[in-house]
């Protein structure tokens, strides 16, 4: 089974997706981490992020994989290095490179071939898994999203600077040539601005068909957790 979640930066989708995966015993996939891993690798190799040809060549020839909640870059667990201001700044334009999106989407689809997964990103419900059993779009105001990111304490930017960066990221995500951020037809939309994480989780979990997700139900399941 695939549960796909989209939404802008700071809407709470990463936290919610991880909570759902843990509760359901599914594999959790954060598509943004894959783009950030490629970004990290390019920076280490002194590859200009705006040089799409070199970025694509690097992505094609680099071993990028997911292991439980961790992203491995050529066998190295780089998860702890992916959420910095530098990664925030460079991963957005890199993720706009269409061939790179194809590479990342292929990685995610391969993982979904034998697993129950909860996957989140910008185009999971529109491009990667338009026929997923459950599709959600989480949204929130720019002020709410900036406050959440600021409270995480992972950025050296001020609250106002974070808000500006988020709005700039929104523009990039909404205007990508392929895989742009948009609300898909038939997706379950939820504004999380005034909700706690627990409240959002409860709304989503109630929306999920228990007969599809229970692996030990009367009819069993055709899926398995590959984590």
PDB file of C-alpha atoms in Angstrom:
ATOM      1  CA  UNK A   1       0.000   0.000   0.000  1.00  0.00           C
ATOM      2  CA  UNK A   2       1.156   3.532  -0.744  1.00  0.00           C
ATOM      3  CA  UNK A   3       0.163   6.544   1.343  1.00  0.00           C
ATOM      4  CA  UNK A   4       1.303   9.672  -0.511  1.00  0.00           C
ATOM      5  CA  UNK A   5       1.537  13.105   1.119  1.00  0.00           C
ATOM      6  CA  UNK A   6       2.342  16.413  -0.565  1.00  0.00           C
ATOM      7  CA  UNK A   7       2.571  19.969   0.680  1.00  0.00           C
ATOM      8  CA  UNK A   8       4.797  23.040   0.947  1.00  0.00           C
ATOM      9  CA  UNK A   9       7.837  23.318   3.197  1.00  0.00           C
ATOM     10  CA  UNK A  10       6.948  23.463   6.875  1.00  0.00           C
ATOM     11  CA  UNK A  11       3.395  22.166   6.513  1.00  0.00           C
ATOM     12  CA  UNK A  12       4.119  19.304   8.897  1.00  0.00           C
ATOM     13  CA  UNK A  13       4.102  16.526   6.318  1.00  0.00           C
ATOM     14  CA  UNK A  14       7.475  15.047   7.315  1.00  0.00           C
ATOM     15  CA  UNK A  15       6.505  14.697  10.963  1.00  0.00           C
ATOM     16  CA  UNK A  16       3.070  13.318  10.116  1.00  0.00           C
ATOM     17  CA  UNK A  17       4.385  10.904   7.477  1.00  0.00           C
ATOM     18  CA  UNK A  18       6.909   9.515   9.929  1.00  0.00           C
ATOM     19  CA  UNK A  19       4.250   9.132  12.642  1.00  0.00           C
ATOM     20  CA  UNK A  20       1.949   7.288  10.249  1.00  0.00           C
ATOM     21  CA  UNK A  21       4.741   4.985   9.126  1.00  0.00           C
ATOM     22  CA  UNK A  22       5.683   4.121  12.698  1.00  0.00           C
ATOM     23  CA  UNK A  23       2.056   3.478  13.700  1.00  0.00           C
ATOM     24  CA  UNK A  24       1.281   1.361  10.646  1.00  0.00           C
ATOM     25  CA  UNK A  25       4.679  -0.377  10.519  1.00  0.00           C
ATOM     26  CA  UNK A  26       5.251   1.001   7.018  1.00  0.00           C
ATOM     27  CA  UNK A  27       8.487   2.200   5.458  1.00  0.00           C
ATOM     28  CA  UNK A  28       8.836   5.984   5.639  1.00  0.00           C
ATOM     29  CA  UNK A  29      10.330   7.782   2.632  1.00  0.00           C
ATOM     30  CA  UNK A  30      11.121  11.487   2.614  1.00  0.00           C
ATOM     31  CA  UNK A  31      11.704  12.361  -1.046  1.00  0.00           C
ATOM     32  CA  UNK A  32      13.316  15.673  -0.090  1.00  0.00           C
ATOM     33  CA  UNK A  33      16.136  13.842   1.653  1.00  0.00           C
ATOM     34  CA  UNK A  34      17.072  12.162  -1.611  1.00  0.00           C
ATOM     35  CA  UNK A  35      17.385  15.529  -3.351  1.00  0.00           C
ATOM     36  CA  UNK A  36      19.350  16.868  -0.406  1.00  0.00           C
ATOM     37  CA  UNK A  37      21.707  13.887  -0.548  1.00  0.00           C
ATOM     38  CA  UNK A  38      22.414  14.617  -4.202  1.00  0.00           C
ATOM     39  CA  UNK A  39      22.927  18.281  -3.283  1.00  0.00           C
ATOM     40  CA  UNK A  40      25.383  17.335  -0.551  1.00  0.00           C
ATOM     41  CA  UNK A  41      27.304  15.105  -2.939  1.00  0.00           C
ATOM     42  CA  UNK A  42      27.517  17.859  -5.550  1.00  0.00           C
ATOM     43  CA  UNK A  43      28.778  20.368  -2.996  1.00  0.00           C
ATOM     44  CA  UNK A  44      31.426  17.914  -1.831  1.00  0.00           C
ATOM     45  CA  UNK A  45      32.539  17.412  -5.433  1.00  0.00           C
ATOM     46  CA  UNK A  46      32.537  21.167  -6.106  1.00  0.00           C
ATOM     47  CA  UNK A  47      29.832  20.740  -8.749  1.00  0.00           C
ATOM     48  CA  UNK A  48      27.939  23.930  -9.528  1.00  0.00           C
ATOM     49  CA  UNK A  49      24.264  23.288  -8.725  1.00  0.00           C
ATOM     50  CA  UNK A  50      23.277  25.387 -11.754  1.00  0.00           C
ATOM     51  CA  UNK A  51      25.276  23.121 -14.086  1.00  0.00           C
ATOM     52  CA  UNK A  52      22.440  20.693 -14.778  1.00  0.00           C
ATOM     53  CA  UNK A  53      24.531  18.435 -17.029  1.00  0.00           C
ATOM     54  CA  UNK A  54      27.147  17.787 -14.345  1.00  0.00           C
ATOM     55  CA  UNK A  55      24.502  17.446 -11.609  1.00  0.00           C
ATOM     56  CA  UNK A  56      22.609  14.825 -13.634  1.00  0.00           C
ATOM     57  CA  UNK A  57      25.823  12.944 -14.390  1.00  0.00           C
ATOM     58  CA  UNK A  58      26.659  12.881 -10.688  1.00  0.00           C
ATOM     59  CA  UNK A  59      23.161  11.694  -9.739  1.00  0.00           C
ATOM     60  CA  UNK A  60      23.272   8.918 -12.349  1.00  0.00           C
ATOM     61  CA  UNK A  61      26.599   7.571 -11.131  1.00  0.00           C
ATOM     62  CA  UNK A  62      26.061   7.872  -7.387  1.00  0.00           C
ATOM     63  CA  UNK A  63      24.682   5.174  -5.115  1.00  0.00           C
ATOM     64  CA  UNK A  64      21.765   6.731  -3.233  1.00  0.00           C
ATOM     65  CA  UNK A  65      19.586   4.489  -1.101  1.00  0.00           C
ATOM     66  CA  UNK A  66      17.146   4.492   1.800  1.00  0.00           C
ATOM     67  CA  UNK A  67      17.605   2.287   4.853  1.00  0.00           C
ATOM     68  CA  UNK A  68      14.814   2.620   7.401  1.00  0.00           C
ATOM     69  CA  UNK A  69      14.777   6.382   8.110  1.00  0.00           C
ATOM     70  CA  UNK A  70      18.314   6.955   6.875  1.00  0.00           C
ATOM     71  CA  UNK A  71      19.649   8.114   3.519  1.00  0.00           C
ATOM     72  CA  UNK A  72      22.895   6.560   2.342  1.00  0.00           C
ATOM     73  CA  UNK A  73      25.183   8.345  -0.102  1.00  0.00           C
ATOM     74  CA  UNK A  74      27.706   5.876  -1.515  1.00  0.00           C
ATOM     75  CA  UNK A  75      27.192   3.793   1.604  1.00  0.00           C
ATOM     76  CA  UNK A  76      27.601   6.692   4.053  1.00  0.00           C
ATOM     77  CA  UNK A  77      24.719   7.633   6.312  1.00  0.00           C
ATOM     78  CA  UNK A  78      24.370  11.348   5.591  1.00  0.00           C
ATOM     79  CA  UNK A  79      20.949  11.895   7.183  1.00  0.00           C
ATOM     80  CA  UNK A  80      22.296  14.207   9.884  1.00  0.00           C
ATOM     81  CA  UNK A  81      23.897  16.491   7.300  1.00  0.00           C
ATOM     82  CA  UNK A  82      20.823  17.191   5.194  1.00  0.00           C
ATOM     83  CA  UNK A  83      18.949  19.861   7.155  1.00  0.00           C
ATOM     84  CA  UNK A  84      21.143  22.934   7.104  1.00  0.00           C
ATOM     85  CA  UNK A  85      20.634  26.408   5.675  1.00  0.00           C
ATOM     86  CA  UNK A  86      23.026  25.492   2.861  1.00  0.00           C
ATOM     87  CA  UNK A  87      20.998  22.398   1.940  1.00  0.00           C
ATOM     88  CA  UNK A  88      17.799  24.457   2.092  1.00  0.00           C
ATOM     89  CA  UNK A  89      19.274  27.024  -0.272  1.00  0.00           C
ATOM     90  CA  UNK A  90      20.671  24.664  -2.910  1.00  0.00           C
ATOM     91  CA  UNK A  91      18.334  21.661  -2.871  1.00  0.00           C
ATOM     92  CA  UNK A  92      15.355  23.629  -4.257  1.00  0.00           C
ATOM     93  CA  UNK A  93      16.983  24.624  -7.574  1.00  0.00           C
ATOM     94  CA  UNK A  94      18.599  21.186  -7.872  1.00  0.00           C
ATOM     95  CA  UNK A  95      15.202  19.498  -7.478  1.00  0.00           C
ATOM     96  CA  UNK A  96      13.941  21.559 -10.425  1.00  0.00           C
ATOM     97  CA  UNK A  97      16.262  19.700 -12.808  1.00  0.00           C
ATOM     98  CA  UNK A  98      13.896  17.313 -14.621  1.00  0.00           C
ATOM     99  CA  UNK A  99      16.303  14.367 -15.181  1.00  0.00           C
ATOM    100  CA  UNK A 100      17.239  14.487 -11.479  1.00  0.00           C
ATOM    101  CA  UNK A 101      13.553  14.241 -10.605  1.00  0.00           C
ATOM    102  CA  UNK A 102      13.288  11.153 -12.792  1.00  0.00           C
ATOM    103  CA  UNK A 103      16.217   9.544 -10.993  1.00  0.00           C
ATOM    104  CA  UNK A 104      14.768  10.241  -7.554  1.00  0.00           C
ATOM    105  CA  UNK A 105      11.277   9.132  -8.562  1.00  0.00           C
ATOM    106  CA  UNK A 106      12.664   5.868  -9.918  1.00  0.00           C
ATOM    107  CA  UNK A 107      14.367   5.213  -6.566  1.00  0.00           C
ATOM    108  CA  UNK A 108      11.093   5.809  -4.716  1.00  0.00           C
ATOM    109  CA  UNK A 109       9.044   3.627  -7.061  1.00  0.00           C
ATOM    110  CA  UNK A 110      11.528   0.766  -6.702  1.00  0.00           C
ATOM    111  CA  UNK A 111      11.153   0.925  -2.925  1.00  0.00           C
ATOM    112  CA  UNK A 112       7.376   0.918  -3.262  1.00  0.00           C
ATOM    113  CA  UNK A 113       7.471  -2.190  -5.434  1.00  0.00           C
ATOM    114  CA  UNK A 114       7.771  -4.517  -2.451  1.00  0.00           C
ATOM    115  CA  UNK A 115       6.829  -2.378   0.546  1.00  0.00           C
ATOM    116  CA  UNK A 116       4.029  -0.693   2.375  1.00  0.00           C
ATOM    117  CA  UNK A 117       5.222   2.917   2.328  1.00  0.00           C
ATOM    118  CA  UNK A 118       4.339   6.388   3.510  1.00  0.00           C
ATOM    119  CA  UNK A 119       6.054   8.830   1.169  1.00  0.00           C
ATOM    120  CA  UNK A 120       6.014  12.606   1.246  1.00  0.00           C
ATOM    121  CA  UNK A 121       7.254  15.388  -0.974  1.00  0.00           C
ATOM    122  CA  UNK A 122       6.004  17.876  -3.558  1.00  0.00           C
ATOM    123  CA  UNK A 123       4.730  15.644  -6.378  1.00  0.00           C
ATOM    124  CA  UNK A 124       4.034  12.312  -4.724  1.00  0.00           C
ATOM    125  CA  UNK A 125       0.266  12.561  -5.265  1.00  0.00           C
ATOM    126  CA  UNK A 126       0.479  14.041  -8.760  1.00  0.00           C
ATOM    127  CA  UNK A 127       3.442  12.472 -10.574  1.00  0.00           C
ATOM    128  CA  UNK A 128       4.998   9.618  -8.625  1.00  0.00           C
ATOM    129  CA  UNK A 129       1.907   7.914  -7.183  1.00  0.00           C
ATOM    130  CA  UNK A 130      -1.208   9.461  -8.762  1.00  0.00           C
ATOM    131  CA  UNK A 131      -3.065   6.201  -8.088  1.00  0.00           C
ATOM    132  CA  UNK A 132      -1.925   5.732  -4.492  1.00  0.00           C
ATOM    133  CA  UNK A 133      -4.525   4.184  -2.198  1.00  0.00           C
ATOM    134  CA  UNK A 134      -4.425   7.263   0.001  1.00  0.00           C
ATOM    135  CA  UNK A 135      -3.358  10.763  -1.049  1.00  0.00           C
ATOM    136  CA  UNK A 136      -3.133  13.799   1.202  1.00  0.00           C
ATOM    137  CA  UNK A 137      -2.152  17.441   0.726  1.00  0.00           C
ATOM    138  CA  UNK A 138      -1.093  19.240   3.907  1.00  0.00           C
ATOM    139  CA  UNK A 139      -1.019  23.023   3.842  1.00  0.00           C
ATOM    140  CA  UNK A 140      -0.422  25.872   6.304  1.00  0.00           C
ATOM    141  CA  UNK A 141       0.050  29.633   6.279  1.00  0.00           C
ATOM    142  CA  UNK A 142       3.547  31.004   5.657  1.00  0.00           C
ATOM    143  CA  UNK A 143       3.619  32.461   9.180  1.00  0.00           C
ATOM    144  CA  UNK A 144       2.766  29.089  10.750  1.00  0.00           C
ATOM    145  CA  UNK A 145       5.332  27.266   8.664  1.00  0.00           C
ATOM    146  CA  UNK A 146       8.079  29.772   9.435  1.00  0.00           C
ATOM    147  CA  UNK A 147       7.330  29.563  13.168  1.00  0.00           C
ATOM    148  CA  UNK A 148       7.523  25.765  13.099  1.00  0.00           C
ATOM    149  CA  UNK A 149      10.862  25.811  11.276  1.00  0.00           C
ATOM    150  CA  UNK A 150      12.217  28.483  13.634  1.00  0.00           C
ATOM    151  CA  UNK A 151      11.155  26.482  16.695  1.00  0.00           C
ATOM    152  CA  UNK A 152      12.991  23.415  15.389  1.00  0.00           C
ATOM    153  CA  UNK A 153      16.241  25.262  16.073  1.00  0.00           C
ATOM    154  CA  UNK A 154      18.021  23.867  12.995  1.00  0.00           C
ATOM    155  CA  UNK A 155      18.431  27.214  11.233  1.00  0.00           C
ATOM    156  CA  UNK A 156      20.672  30.184  11.934  1.00  0.00           C
ATOM    157  CA  UNK A 157      18.199  32.503  10.227  1.00  0.00           C
ATOM    158  CA  UNK A 158      15.786  34.853  11.969  1.00  0.00           C
ATOM    159  CA  UNK A 159      12.047  34.125  11.931  1.00  0.00           C
ATOM    160  CA  UNK A 160      11.491  36.723   9.207  1.00  0.00           C
ATOM    161  CA  UNK A 161      14.382  35.373   7.133  1.00  0.00           C
ATOM    162  CA  UNK A 162      12.953  31.866   7.411  1.00  0.00           C
ATOM    163  CA  UNK A 163       9.567  33.119   6.233  1.00  0.00           C
ATOM    164  CA  UNK A 164      11.195  34.833   3.245  1.00  0.00           C
ATOM    165  CA  UNK A 165      13.093  31.647   2.389  1.00  0.00           C
ATOM    166  CA  UNK A 166       9.900  29.597   2.645  1.00  0.00           C
ATOM    167  CA  UNK A 167       8.020  31.939   0.306  1.00  0.00           C
ATOM    168  CA  UNK A 168      10.903  31.808  -2.164  1.00  0.00           C
ATOM    169  CA  UNK A 169      10.865  28.005  -1.946  1.00  0.00           C
ATOM    170  CA  UNK A 170       7.123  28.019  -2.596  1.00  0.00           C
ATOM    171  CA  UNK A 171       7.638  29.967  -5.810  1.00  0.00           C
ATOM    172  CA  UNK A 172      10.301  27.536  -7.011  1.00  0.00           C
ATOM    173  CA  UNK A 173       8.169  24.512  -6.146  1.00  0.00           C
ATOM    174  CA  UNK A 174       5.020  25.868  -7.787  1.00  0.00           C
ATOM    175  CA  UNK A 175       6.801  26.833 -11.012  1.00  0.00           C
ATOM    176  CA  UNK A 176       8.872  23.738 -11.736  1.00  0.00           C
ATOM    177  CA  UNK A 177       8.741  22.525 -15.317  1.00  0.00           C
ATOM    178  CA  UNK A 178       7.903  19.048 -14.055  1.00  0.00           C
ATOM    179  CA  UNK A 179       6.704  17.931 -10.629  1.00  0.00           C
ATOM    180  CA  UNK A 180       5.420  21.319  -9.556  1.00  0.00           C
ATOM    181  CA  UNK A 181       3.611  21.633  -6.238  1.00  0.00           C
ATOM    182  CA  UNK A 182      -0.145  21.586  -6.736  1.00  0.00           C
ATOM    183  CA  UNK A 183      -3.287  20.114  -5.233  1.00  0.00           C
ATOM    184  CA  UNK A 184      -4.262  17.000  -7.183  1.00  0.00           C
ATOM    185  CA  UNK A 185      -7.846  16.200  -8.044  1.00  0.00           C
ATOM    186  CA  UNK A 186      -9.350  13.844  -5.483  1.00  0.00           C
ATOM    187  CA  UNK A 187      -6.654  14.426  -2.878  1.00  0.00           C
ATOM    188  CA  UNK A 188      -7.655  14.909   0.772  1.00  0.00           C
ATOM    189  CA  UNK A 189      -6.734  18.535   1.608  1.00  0.00           C
ATOM    190  CA  UNK A 190      -6.008  19.668   5.159  1.00  0.00           C
ATOM    191  CA  UNK A 191      -4.888  23.083   6.422  1.00  0.00           C
ATOM    192  CA  UNK A 192      -2.729  22.413   9.484  1.00  0.00           C
ATOM    193  CA  UNK A 193      -2.164  26.048  10.522  1.00  0.00           C
ATOM    194  CA  UNK A 194      -4.205  25.915  13.714  1.00  0.00           C
ATOM    195  CA  UNK A 195      -3.734  22.231  14.471  1.00  0.00           C
ATOM    196  CA  UNK A 196      -1.292  20.347  16.665  1.00  0.00           C
ATOM    197  CA  UNK A 197       0.685  17.445  15.247  1.00  0.00           C
ATOM    198  CA  UNK A 198      -1.519  15.013  17.160  1.00  0.00           C
ATOM    199  CA  UNK A 199      -4.688  16.590  15.759  1.00  0.00           C
ATOM    200  CA  UNK A 200      -3.361  16.333  12.202  1.00  0.00           C
ATOM    201  CA  UNK A 201      -2.316  12.735  12.789  1.00  0.00           C
ATOM    202  CA  UNK A 202      -5.744  11.808  14.131  1.00  0.00           C
ATOM    203  CA  UNK A 203      -7.509  13.337  11.131  1.00  0.00           C
ATOM    204  CA  UNK A 204      -5.318  11.431   8.668  1.00  0.00           C
ATOM    205  CA  UNK A 205      -5.382   8.097  10.442  1.00  0.00           C
ATOM    206  CA  UNK A 206      -9.186   8.180  10.516  1.00  0.00           C
ATOM    207  CA  UNK A 207      -9.185   8.721   6.766  1.00  0.00           C
ATOM    208  CA  UNK A 208      -7.113   5.620   6.066  1.00  0.00           C
ATOM    209  CA  UNK A 209      -8.948   2.417   5.220  1.00  0.00           C
ATOM    210  CA  UNK A 210      -8.048  -0.018   7.975  1.00  0.00           C
ATOM    211  CA  UNK A 211      -8.909  -3.041   5.859  1.00  0.00           C
ATOM    212  CA  UNK A 212      -6.244  -2.033   3.342  1.00  0.00           C
ATOM    213  CA  UNK A 213      -3.533  -1.254   5.857  1.00  0.00           C
ATOM    214  CA  UNK A 214      -3.873  -4.090   8.406  1.00  0.00           C
ATOM    215  CA  UNK A 215      -1.379  -6.738   7.434  1.00  0.00           C
ATOM    216  CA  UNK A 216      -2.814  -9.255   9.864  1.00  0.00           C
ATOM    217  CA  UNK A 217      -6.446  -8.798   8.883  1.00  0.00           C
ATOM    218  CA  UNK A 218      -8.751 -11.609   7.709  1.00  0.00           C
ATOM    219  CA  UNK A 219      -7.592 -11.311   4.112  1.00  0.00           C
ATOM    220  CA  UNK A 220      -3.976 -10.548   4.854  1.00  0.00           C
ATOM    221  CA  UNK A 221      -1.937  -8.163   2.722  1.00  0.00           C
ATOM    222  CA  UNK A 222      -0.007  -8.273  -0.531  1.00  0.00           C
ATOM    223  CA  UNK A 223       2.482  -5.775   0.842  1.00  0.00           C
ATOM    224  CA  UNK A 224       5.451  -6.026   3.138  1.00  0.00           C
ATOM    225  CA  UNK A 225       7.602  -3.635   5.120  1.00  0.00           C
ATOM    226  CA  UNK A 226      11.054  -3.565   3.534  1.00  0.00           C
ATOM    227  CA  UNK A 227      12.718  -1.497   6.251  1.00  0.00           C
TER     228      UNK A 227
END
